[in-house]
Amino acid sequence: MNAEKLRSFLKNRLPPEINRLILHAAERAASQNLYLYLAGGMVRDFLLDKTPKDADLVLTANAILFGQKLFEKTPYKVTLHHRFNNLSADINGFKLDITSARSEIYPVPGKLPEVLEGDIRADLFRRDFKINAMAISLSPQDFGHLADPYNGLTDLKQGKLSVLHPKSFQDDPSRIWRALRYSERLGFSISGDTLPLLLRDAHLIPLIGSDRLWYEIECVFKEAKPENILLKAEETGVLRNSLPFAKADKWLADKFTEAREIYGENVSPEIYLCLLTARMDSPQADSLITRLHLGKHLSACLKDCQYLAEHREELDMAALSPSRLYSLLAKCTKEALQAFYVSADNPLVRKNLLLFHERLSAVKPYLKGADLIALGFAPGPNIKTILAELLNLKLDGKVSSRIDEIDYVKRRLADDQT
Ligand code: CTP
């Protein structure tokens, strides 16, 4: 490992402020006789010459005290995790973690670990895969030196993923999803020793907490081809143990691909999740919402998809009036409509959705509430009703100008007064 190669990686693969911060942190650590390392995914990405998504630093001392001083005069948001003696900084969207070198014991499978003091070797041993269990020294005396006590480099060269010990997935079943994700992202195989452990321990996935499970699935959706990971999850029983009613097959893979063709490479997790639930009934979708402890917006998207599916027959009608189409679709979230468009196999449903998206959704009456009051209506809930009537008339082409709308309102006022 050579110091120059590391310097050029930090300079060329990281945003300049992260590069500066890491080098500054290294100087500070050295001045206090502390050892600082790059660890985890960043080392893996360095060795593979890929751009890292975040940075993981390990200090052989209390990371919180060190990090607080490091970020003292910076504008970045810093979060302290006292339980783990860790600190996380958000540097213009780039996450930099500083952890205290530690080993861990896992009291109960799937629950958070308890933290013990430890050194870098022990710290690396607590990690998920050998390829993520390497560190690179940032200390001046051996800057760039690779610490690889578990032969991660060999795995990396052979393109395989293996856990460090047979209880790894039991310690943290969320690693099962991570295995599938890295395997797809890096094109690595799951090693002959590790695959049986994964299959053996897949039944422990229900022990993963809701938020962590959603985090893992969201990470899957952020990969380039999430469908390949879901297909592997189906094959290995991981999907069934995670979301009992979800199914990954050719239909789903085709729909995910089509979503990217239509909406671009960065399809939102909302759209992917709607597609994953597209073939569920309402109680099944509700149980998924509960299992993943989904927030308001995601739950609304899934519920809207269910609602749209319940109205599929009506949306499949050529004679549907524009005002009815509007009333069916206007209350739905954008992502539910986008997902339903992809999931709909019927051209007429798609045509109606497009009509709403391209034309109807932007239609507004010429008159506003204040105009109705000026024309003689009393303020109150009635105003909303008349505005809705005007919108429907405009959608159905029964009024086409401000004058038409004023005529209608005047007639309506006269009717109300008789
Ligand atoms: N890690 C672990 N077990 C987990 C989660 C994380 O051992 N369940 C360790 C791994 O060593 C990992 C590091 O913590 O490399 C950082 O985790 P994370 O940022 O989630 O992963 P990265 O390896 O950085 O991968 P990505 O590129 O997906 O961010």
Coordinates of C-alpha atoms and ligand atoms in Angstrom, one line a residue:
M1 CA 0.0 0.0 0.0
N2 CA 1.5 3.3 -0.8
A3 CA 1.0 6.6 0.8
E4 CA 0.9 8.5 -2.5
K5 CA -1.9 6.2 -3.8
L6 CA -4.0 6.9 -0.7
R7 CA -3.4 10.6 -0.9
S8 CA -4.5 10.7 -4.6
F9 CA -7.6 8.6 -3.8
L10 CA -8.6 11.0 -1.0
K11 CA -8.0 13.9 -3.3
N12 CA -9.7 12.6 -6.4
R13 CA -12.5 10.4 -5.1
L14 CA -13.8 12.6 -2.3
P15 CA -15.3 16.1 -2.1
P16 CA -12.4 18.5 -1.3
E17 CA -13.8 19.4 2.2
I18 CA -13.9 15.7 3.2
N19 CA -10.3 15.2 2.0
R20 CA -9.2 18.2 4.0
L21 CA -11.1 17.1 7.1
I22 CA -9.7 13.6 7.0
L23 CA -6.1 14.9 6.7
H24 CA -6.7 17.4 9.4
A25 CA -8.2 14.7 11.7
A26 CA -5.1 12.5 11.0
E27 CA -2.8 15.4 12.1
R28 CA -4.8 16.0 15.2
A29 CA -4.8 12.3 16.1
A30 CA -1.0 12.1 15.6
S31 CA -0.5 15.2 17.8
Q32 CA -2.3 13.4 20.6
N33 CA -0.5 10.1 20.0
L34 CA -3.7 8.4 18.9
Y35 CA -4.2 6.0 16.0
L36 CA -6.7 6.9 13.3
Y37 CA -7.8 4.6 10.5
L38 CA -10.0 4.6 7.5
A39 CA -12.2 1.5 7.8
G40 CA -15.1 -0.4 6.3
G41 CA -16.6 0.5 3.0
M42 CA -14.2 3.2 2.2
V43 CA -11.2 0.9 2.3
R44 CA -13.1 -1.6 0.1
D45 CA -13.9 1.2 -2.3
F46 CA -10.3 2.4 -2.2
L47 CA -9.0 -1.0 -3.1
L48 CA -11.6 -1.4 -5.9
D49 CA -10.9 2.2 -7.1
K50 CA -14.6 3.2 -6.7
T51 CA -16.0 6.4 -5.3
P52 CA -17.1 5.9 -1.7
K53 CA -20.6 7.1 -0.6
D54 CA -19.5 7.8 3.0
A55 CA -16.5 7.7 5.2
D56 CA -15.8 5.6 8.2
L57 CA -12.9 6.6 10.5
V58 CA -11.9 4.5 13.5
L59 CA -9.9 6.1 16.4
T60 CA -8.2 4.1 19.2
A61 CA -9.7 6.4 21.8
N62 CA -13.0 8.2 22.6
A63 CA -14.3 9.3 19.2
I64 CA -16.9 11.6 20.7
L65 CA -14.3 13.8 22.6
F66 CA -12.0 13.8 19.6
G67 CA -14.8 14.5 17.1
Q68 CA -16.4 17.3 19.1
K69 CA -13.1 19.2 19.0
L70 CA -12.5 18.4 15.4
F71 CA -15.9 19.8 14.3
E72 CA -16.0 22.6 16.9
K73 CA -15.7 25.5 14.6
T74 CA -17.3 23.9 11.5
P75 CA -20.9 24.5 10.3
Y76 CA -21.6 20.8 9.9
K77 CA -24.4 18.9 11.7
V78 CA -22.9 16.5 14.2
T79 CA -24.8 13.7 15.9
L80 CA -23.4 11.9 18.9
H81 CA -24.2 8.3 19.7
H82 CA -23.2 8.0 23.3
R83 CA -24.2 4.4 23.6
F84 CA -21.6 3.4 21.0
N85 CA -19.1 6.3 21.6
N86 CA -19.5 7.3 18.0
L87 CA -20.1 10.5 16.2
S88 CA -21.6 11.1 12.8
A89 CA -21.2 14.3 10.8
D90 CA -23.2 15.5 7.8
I91 CA -20.8 17.4 5.5
N92 CA -23.0 18.8 2.8
G93 CA -24.8 15.5 2.4
F94 CA -21.7 13.3 2.8
K95 CA -21.7 11.2 6.0
L96 CA -18.5 11.0 8.0
D97 CA -18.5 8.6 10.9
I98 CA -15.9 8.5 13.6
T99 CA -16.1 5.4 15.8
S100 CA -14.1 4.4 18.9
A101 CA -12.2 1.2 18.1
R102 CA -14.3 -1.4 19.8
S103 CA -15.4 -5.0 19.9
E104 CA -18.9 -5.9 20.5
I105 CA -21.0 -8.6 22.1
Y106 CA -24.4 -9.2 20.8
P107 CA -26.8 -10.0 23.7
V108 CA -29.8 -11.2 21.6
P109 CA -29.9 -11.8 17.8
G110 CA -31.2 -8.8 16.0
K111 CA -30.9 -6.4 18.9
L112 CA -28.3 -3.6 19.3
P113 CA -24.9 -4.7 20.4
E114 CA -23.3 -3.9 23.7
V115 CA -20.0 -2.1 23.3
L116 CA -16.7 -3.1 24.9
E117 CA -13.3 -1.3 24.7
G118 CA -11.1 -2.8 22.0
D119 CA -8.4 -2.3 19.5
I120 CA -8.5 -2.0 15.7
R121 CA -8.2 -5.8 15.2
A122 CA -11.1 -6.4 17.5
D123 CA -13.0 -3.5 15.9
L124 CA -12.6 -5.1 12.4
F125 CA -13.7 -8.5 13.7
R126 CA -17.1 -7.2 14.6
R127 CA -17.8 -6.2 11.0
D128 CA -20.1 -7.9 8.5
F129 CA -17.8 -9.2 5.7
K130 CA -14.1 -9.8 5.3
I131 CA -14.1 -7.2 2.4
N132 CA -15.4 -4.6 4.9
A133 CA -13.1 -5.6 7.7
M134 CA -9.9 -3.9 6.6
A135 CA -8.4 -0.6 7.8
I136 CA -5.8 1.8 6.4
S137 CA -3.7 3.7 8.8
L138 CA -3.8 7.5 8.6
S139 CA -1.0 7.9 11.2
P140 CA 2.2 9.6 9.9
Q141 CA 4.5 6.7 10.8
D142 CA 2.6 4.2 8.5
F143 CA 0.2 6.4 6.5
G144 CA -1.4 4.2 3.9
H145 CA -0.6 0.9 5.5
L146 CA -3.3 -1.7 5.1
A147 CA -4.4 -3.6 8.2
D148 CA -6.0 -6.8 6.9
P149 CA -6.1 -9.3 9.7
Y150 CA -8.9 -11.4 8.2
N151 CA -7.7 -11.6 4.5
G152 CA -10.3 -9.3 3.1
L153 CA -8.0 -8.5 0.2
T154 CA -8.0 -12.1 -0.9
D155 CA -11.8 -12.1 -1.0
L156 CA -11.8 -8.8 -2.8
K157 CA -9.4 -10.2 -5.5
Q158 CA -11.4 -13.4 -5.8
G159 CA -14.7 -11.5 -6.0
K160 CA -16.4 -13.1 -3.1
L161 CA -18.2 -12.2 0.1
S162 CA -17.6 -14.1 3.3
V163 CA -18.5 -13.4 6.9
L164 CA -15.8 -13.4 9.6
H165 CA -17.4 -16.1 11.8
P166 CA -20.4 -18.5 11.6
K167 CA -22.5 -16.4 14.0
S168 CA -22.3 -13.2 12.0
F169 CA -25.9 -13.4 10.6
Q170 CA -27.2 -14.4 14.0
D171 CA -25.5 -11.4 15.6
D172 CA -27.1 -9.1 13.0
P173 CA -29.6 -10.7 10.6
S174 CA -29.7 -7.4 8.6
R175 CA -26.4 -8.5 7.3
I176 CA -28.2 -11.0 5.2
W177 CA -29.7 -8.1 3.1
R178 CA -26.3 -6.5 3.0
A179 CA -24.8 -9.7 1.6
L180 CA -27.4 -9.7 -1.2
R181 CA -26.8 -6.0 -1.9
Y182 CA -23.0 -6.1 -2.1
S183 CA -23.1 -9.3 -4.1
E184 CA -25.2 -7.5 -6.7
R185 CA -23.4 -4.2 -6.6
L186 CA -19.9 -5.6 -6.8
G187 CA -20.8 -8.6 -8.9
F188 CA -19.4 -10.8 -6.1
S189 CA -20.5 -14.3 -5.2
I190 CA -21.4 -15.3 -1.7
S191 CA -18.7 -17.7 -0.7
G192 CA -19.3 -21.4 -0.3
D193 CA -18.9 -21.1 3.5
T194 CA -21.2 -18.1 3.9
L195 CA -24.1 -19.1 1.7
P196 CA -25.2 -22.0 3.9
L197 CA -25.0 -19.7 6.9
L198 CA -27.2 -17.2 5.2
L199 CA -29.8 -19.8 4.3
R200 CA -29.6 -21.3 7.8
D201 CA -30.2 -17.9 9.4
A202 CA -32.7 -16.3 7.1
H203 CA -35.5 -17.3 9.5
L204 CA -34.0 -14.8 12.0
I205 CA -34.9 -11.9 9.7
P206 CA -38.2 -11.3 11.5
L207 CA -36.1 -10.3 14.5
I208 CA -34.9 -7.2 12.7
G209 CA -36.6 -4.1 13.9
S210 CA -39.0 -2.3 11.6
D211 CA -36.9 0.8 11.0
R212 CA -33.7 -1.2 10.4
L213 CA -35.5 -3.5 7.9
W214 CA -37.0 -0.5 6.0
Y215 CA -33.5 1.0 6.0
E216 CA -32.1 -2.1 4.4
I217 CA -34.9 -2.3 1.8
E218 CA -34.5 1.4 1.0
C219 CA -30.8 0.7 0.5
V220 CA -31.7 -2.0 -2.0
F221 CA -34.0 0.5 -3.8
K222 CA -31.0 2.9 -4.1
E223 CA -28.9 0.3 -6.0
A224 CA -28.7 0.4 -9.8
K225 CA -30.8 -2.7 -10.3
P226 CA -32.8 -3.5 -7.1
E227 CA -34.8 -6.2 -8.9
N228 CA -31.7 -8.4 -9.1
I229 CA -31.3 -8.2 -5.3
L230 CA -35.0 -8.9 -4.8
L231 CA -34.8 -11.9 -7.1
K232 CA -31.9 -13.3 -5.0
A233 CA -33.9 -12.5 -1.9
E234 CA -36.8 -14.5 -3.3
E235 CA -34.6 -17.4 -4.2
T236 CA -33.0 -17.6 -0.7
G237 CA -36.2 -17.1 1.3
V238 CA -35.0 -13.7 2.5
L239 CA -37.9 -11.9 1.0
R240 CA -40.5 -14.2 2.4
N241 CA -39.0 -13.8 5.9
S242 CA -38.9 -10.0 5.5
L243 CA -42.2 -9.2 3.8
P244 CA -44.3 -12.3 3.7
F245 CA -46.7 -11.2 0.9
A246 CA -44.1 -9.7 -1.4
K247 CA -43.1 -11.6 -4.6
A248 CA -40.1 -11.0 -6.8
D249 CA -40.3 -12.5 -10.2
K250 CA -40.1 -11.6 -13.9
W251 CA -43.1 -9.4 -13.7
L252 CA -41.6 -7.3 -11.0
A253 CA -38.2 -7.2 -12.6
D254 CA -39.7 -6.0 -15.9
K255 CA -41.8 -3.3 -14.0
F256 CA -38.7 -2.0 -12.2
T257 CA -36.8 -1.8 -15.4
E258 CA -39.7 -0.1 -17.1
A259 CA -40.0 2.4 -14.2
R260 CA -36.3 3.4 -14.8
E261 CA -36.9 3.7 -18.6
I262 CA -39.8 6.1 -17.9
Y263 CA -38.7 8.1 -14.9
G264 CA -34.9 7.9 -15.2
E265 CA -32.2 6.0 -13.3
N266 CA -33.0 7.3 -9.8
V267 CA -36.5 5.9 -9.3
S268 CA -37.8 6.9 -5.9
P269 CA -38.2 4.2 -3.1
E270 CA -41.9 5.1 -3.0
I271 CA -42.4 4.0 -6.6
Y272 CA -40.4 0.8 -6.2
L273 CA -42.3 -0.1 -3.0
C274 CA -45.6 0.6 -4.6
L275 CA -44.6 -1.8 -7.4
L276 CA -43.6 -4.4 -4.8
T277 CA -47.1 -4.2 -3.2
A278 CA -49.0 -3.8 -6.5
R279 CA -50.1 -7.5 -6.4
M280 CA -51.1 -7.5 -2.8
D281 CA -54.6 -7.0 -1.4
S282 CA -55.3 -4.2 1.1
P283 CA -54.8 -6.3 4.3
Q284 CA -51.5 -7.5 2.9
A285 CA -50.4 -4.0 2.0
D286 CA -51.5 -2.8 5.5
S287 CA -49.4 -5.5 7.2
L288 CA -46.4 -4.4 5.2
I289 CA -47.0 -0.8 6.2
T290 CA -47.0 -2.0 9.9
R291 CA -44.0 -4.3 9.5
L292 CA -41.9 -1.5 8.0
H293 CA -43.3 1.1 10.3
L294 CA -43.7 3.3 7.3
G295 CA -44.1 7.1 7.7
K296 CA -47.0 9.1 6.6
H297 CA -46.0 9.8 3.0
L298 CA -44.9 6.2 2.2
S299 CA -48.1 4.8 3.8
A300 CA -50.2 7.2 1.8
C301 CA -48.5 6.1 -1.4
L302 CA -49.2 2.4 -0.7
K303 CA -52.8 3.1 0.3
D304 CA -53.3 5.2 -2.8
C305 CA -52.0 2.3 -4.9
Q306 CA -54.6 0.0 -3.3
Y307 CA -57.3 2.6 -3.9
L308 CA -56.3 2.9 -7.6
A309 CA -56.3 -0.9 -8.0
E310 CA -59.8 -1.0 -6.6
H311 CA -60.9 1.5 -9.3
R312 CA -59.0 -0.3 -12.1
E313 CA -62.2 -1.3 -13.9
E314 CA -63.5 2.2 -14.0
L315 CA -60.1 3.6 -15.0
D316 CA -60.2 1.2 -17.9
M317 CA -63.3 2.8 -19.4
A318 CA -63.1 4.9 -22.6
A319 CA -66.3 6.8 -21.7
L320 CA -65.0 8.0 -18.3
S321 CA -65.8 11.7 -18.1
P322 CA -62.8 14.0 -17.4
S323 CA -64.4 15.3 -14.2
R324 CA -64.8 11.7 -12.9
L325 CA -61.3 10.9 -13.9
Y326 CA -60.1 14.0 -12.1
S327 CA -62.0 13.1 -8.9
L328 CA -60.6 9.6 -8.9
L329 CA -57.0 10.7 -9.3
A330 CA -56.6 14.2 -7.9
K331 CA -56.3 12.9 -4.3
C332 CA -53.5 10.4 -5.0
T333 CA -49.8 11.0 -4.3
K334 CA -47.7 11.6 -7.4
E335 CA -45.6 8.5 -6.7
A336 CA -48.7 6.2 -6.4
L337 CA -49.9 7.5 -9.8
Q338 CA -46.4 7.0 -11.3
A339 CA -46.2 3.4 -10.0
F340 CA -49.8 2.6 -11.0
Y341 CA -49.0 3.8 -14.5
V342 CA -46.1 1.3 -14.7
S343 CA -48.0 -1.5 -13.1
A344 CA -51.0 -1.1 -15.4
D345 CA -50.9 -3.5 -18.2
N346 CA -54.0 -2.1 -19.9
P347 CA -53.4 0.7 -22.5
L348 CA -56.6 2.4 -21.7
V349 CA -55.8 2.8 -18.0
R350 CA -52.4 4.3 -19.1
K351 CA -54.1 6.6 -21.5
N352 CA -56.4 7.9 -18.8
L353 CA -53.6 8.4 -16.3
L354 CA -51.6 10.3 -19.0
L355 CA -54.6 12.4 -19.8
F356 CA -54.9 13.4 -16.1
H357 CA -51.1 14.0 -15.8
E358 CA -50.7 16.0 -19.0
R359 CA -53.9 18.0 -19.1
L360 CA -56.5 17.6 -16.4
S361 CA -54.3 18.0 -13.3
A362 CA -53.5 21.6 -14.2
V363 CA -57.0 22.7 -14.9
K364 CA -58.4 25.4 -12.6
P365 CA -61.5 27.5 -12.8
Y366 CA -61.0 31.1 -14.0
L367 CA -62.9 32.4 -11.0
K368 CA -61.5 32.4 -7.4
G369 CA -63.4 32.5 -4.1
A370 CA -63.1 36.3 -3.9
D371 CA -64.8 36.6 -7.3
L372 CA -67.7 34.5 -6.1
I373 CA -68.1 36.7 -3.0
A374 CA -67.9 39.8 -5.3
L375 CA -70.7 38.3 -7.4
G376 CA -72.9 38.0 -4.3
F377 CA -72.2 34.7 -2.6
A378 CA -71.9 34.7 1.2
P379 CA -68.5 33.6 2.5
G380 CA -68.6 30.0 3.8
P381 CA -68.3 26.4 2.8
N382 CA -70.6 27.1 -0.1
I383 CA -67.8 28.8 -1.9
K384 CA -65.7 25.6 -2.1
T385 CA -68.7 23.7 -3.5
I386 CA -69.3 26.2 -6.3
L387 CA -65.6 26.3 -7.1
A388 CA -65.7 22.5 -7.4
E389 CA -68.7 22.7 -9.7
L390 CA -66.9 25.2 -11.9
L391 CA -63.9 23.0 -12.1
N392 CA -66.0 20.0 -13.1
L393 CA -67.8 22.1 -15.8
K394 CA -64.4 23.3 -17.1
L395 CA -63.0 19.8 -17.1
D396 CA -65.9 18.5 -19.1
G397 CA -65.8 21.4 -21.5
K398 CA -69.2 22.8 -20.4
V399 CA -67.7 26.2 -19.7
S400 CA -64.7 27.5 -21.6
S401 CA -64.3 31.2 -20.6
R402 CA -64.5 33.5 -17.6
I403 CA -67.7 34.8 -19.0
D404 CA -69.2 31.3 -19.1
E405 CA -68.3 30.8 -15.5
I406 CA -69.8 34.2 -14.4
D407 CA -73.0 33.3 -16.3
Y408 CA -73.1 29.9 -14.5
V409 CA -72.4 31.5 -11.1
K410 CA -75.1 34.1 -11.6
R411 CA -77.7 31.4 -12.5
R412 CA -76.6 29.4 -9.5
L413 CA -77.0 32.5 -7.3
A414 CA -80.5 33.1 -8.7
D415 CA -81.4 29.4 -8.1
D416 CA -80.1 29.6 -4.5
Q417 CA -82.2 32.7 -3.9
T418 CA -85.5 31.2 -5.2
Ligands
CTP1 N1 -21.2 -2.8 9.3 C1 -21.4 -4.1 9.8 N2 -22.6 -4.6 10.0 C2 -23.7 -3.9 9.7 C3 -23.6 -2.6 9.1 C4 -22.3 -2.1 8.9 O1 -20.4 -4.7 10.1 N3 -24.9 -4.4 9.8 C5 -19.9 -2.2 9.1 C6 -19.2 -2.7 7.8 O2 -17.8 -2.8 8.1 C7 -19.4 -1.5 6.9 C8 -19.3 -0.3 7.9 O3 -19.9 -0.8 9.1 O4 -18.4 -1.4 6.0 C9 -20.1 0.9 7.4 O5 -21.4 0.6 7.2 P1 -22.2 1.2 6.0 O6 -21.9 2.7 5.8 O7 -23.6 0.8 6.1 O8 -21.6 0.4 4.8 P2 -20.5 0.7 3.7 O9 -19.6 -0.5 3.7 O10 -19.9 2.1 3.8 O11 -21.3 0.5 2.3 P3 -22.1 1.5 1.4 O12 -21.2 1.7 0.3 O13 -23.3 0.7 1.1 O14 -22.4 2.7 2.2

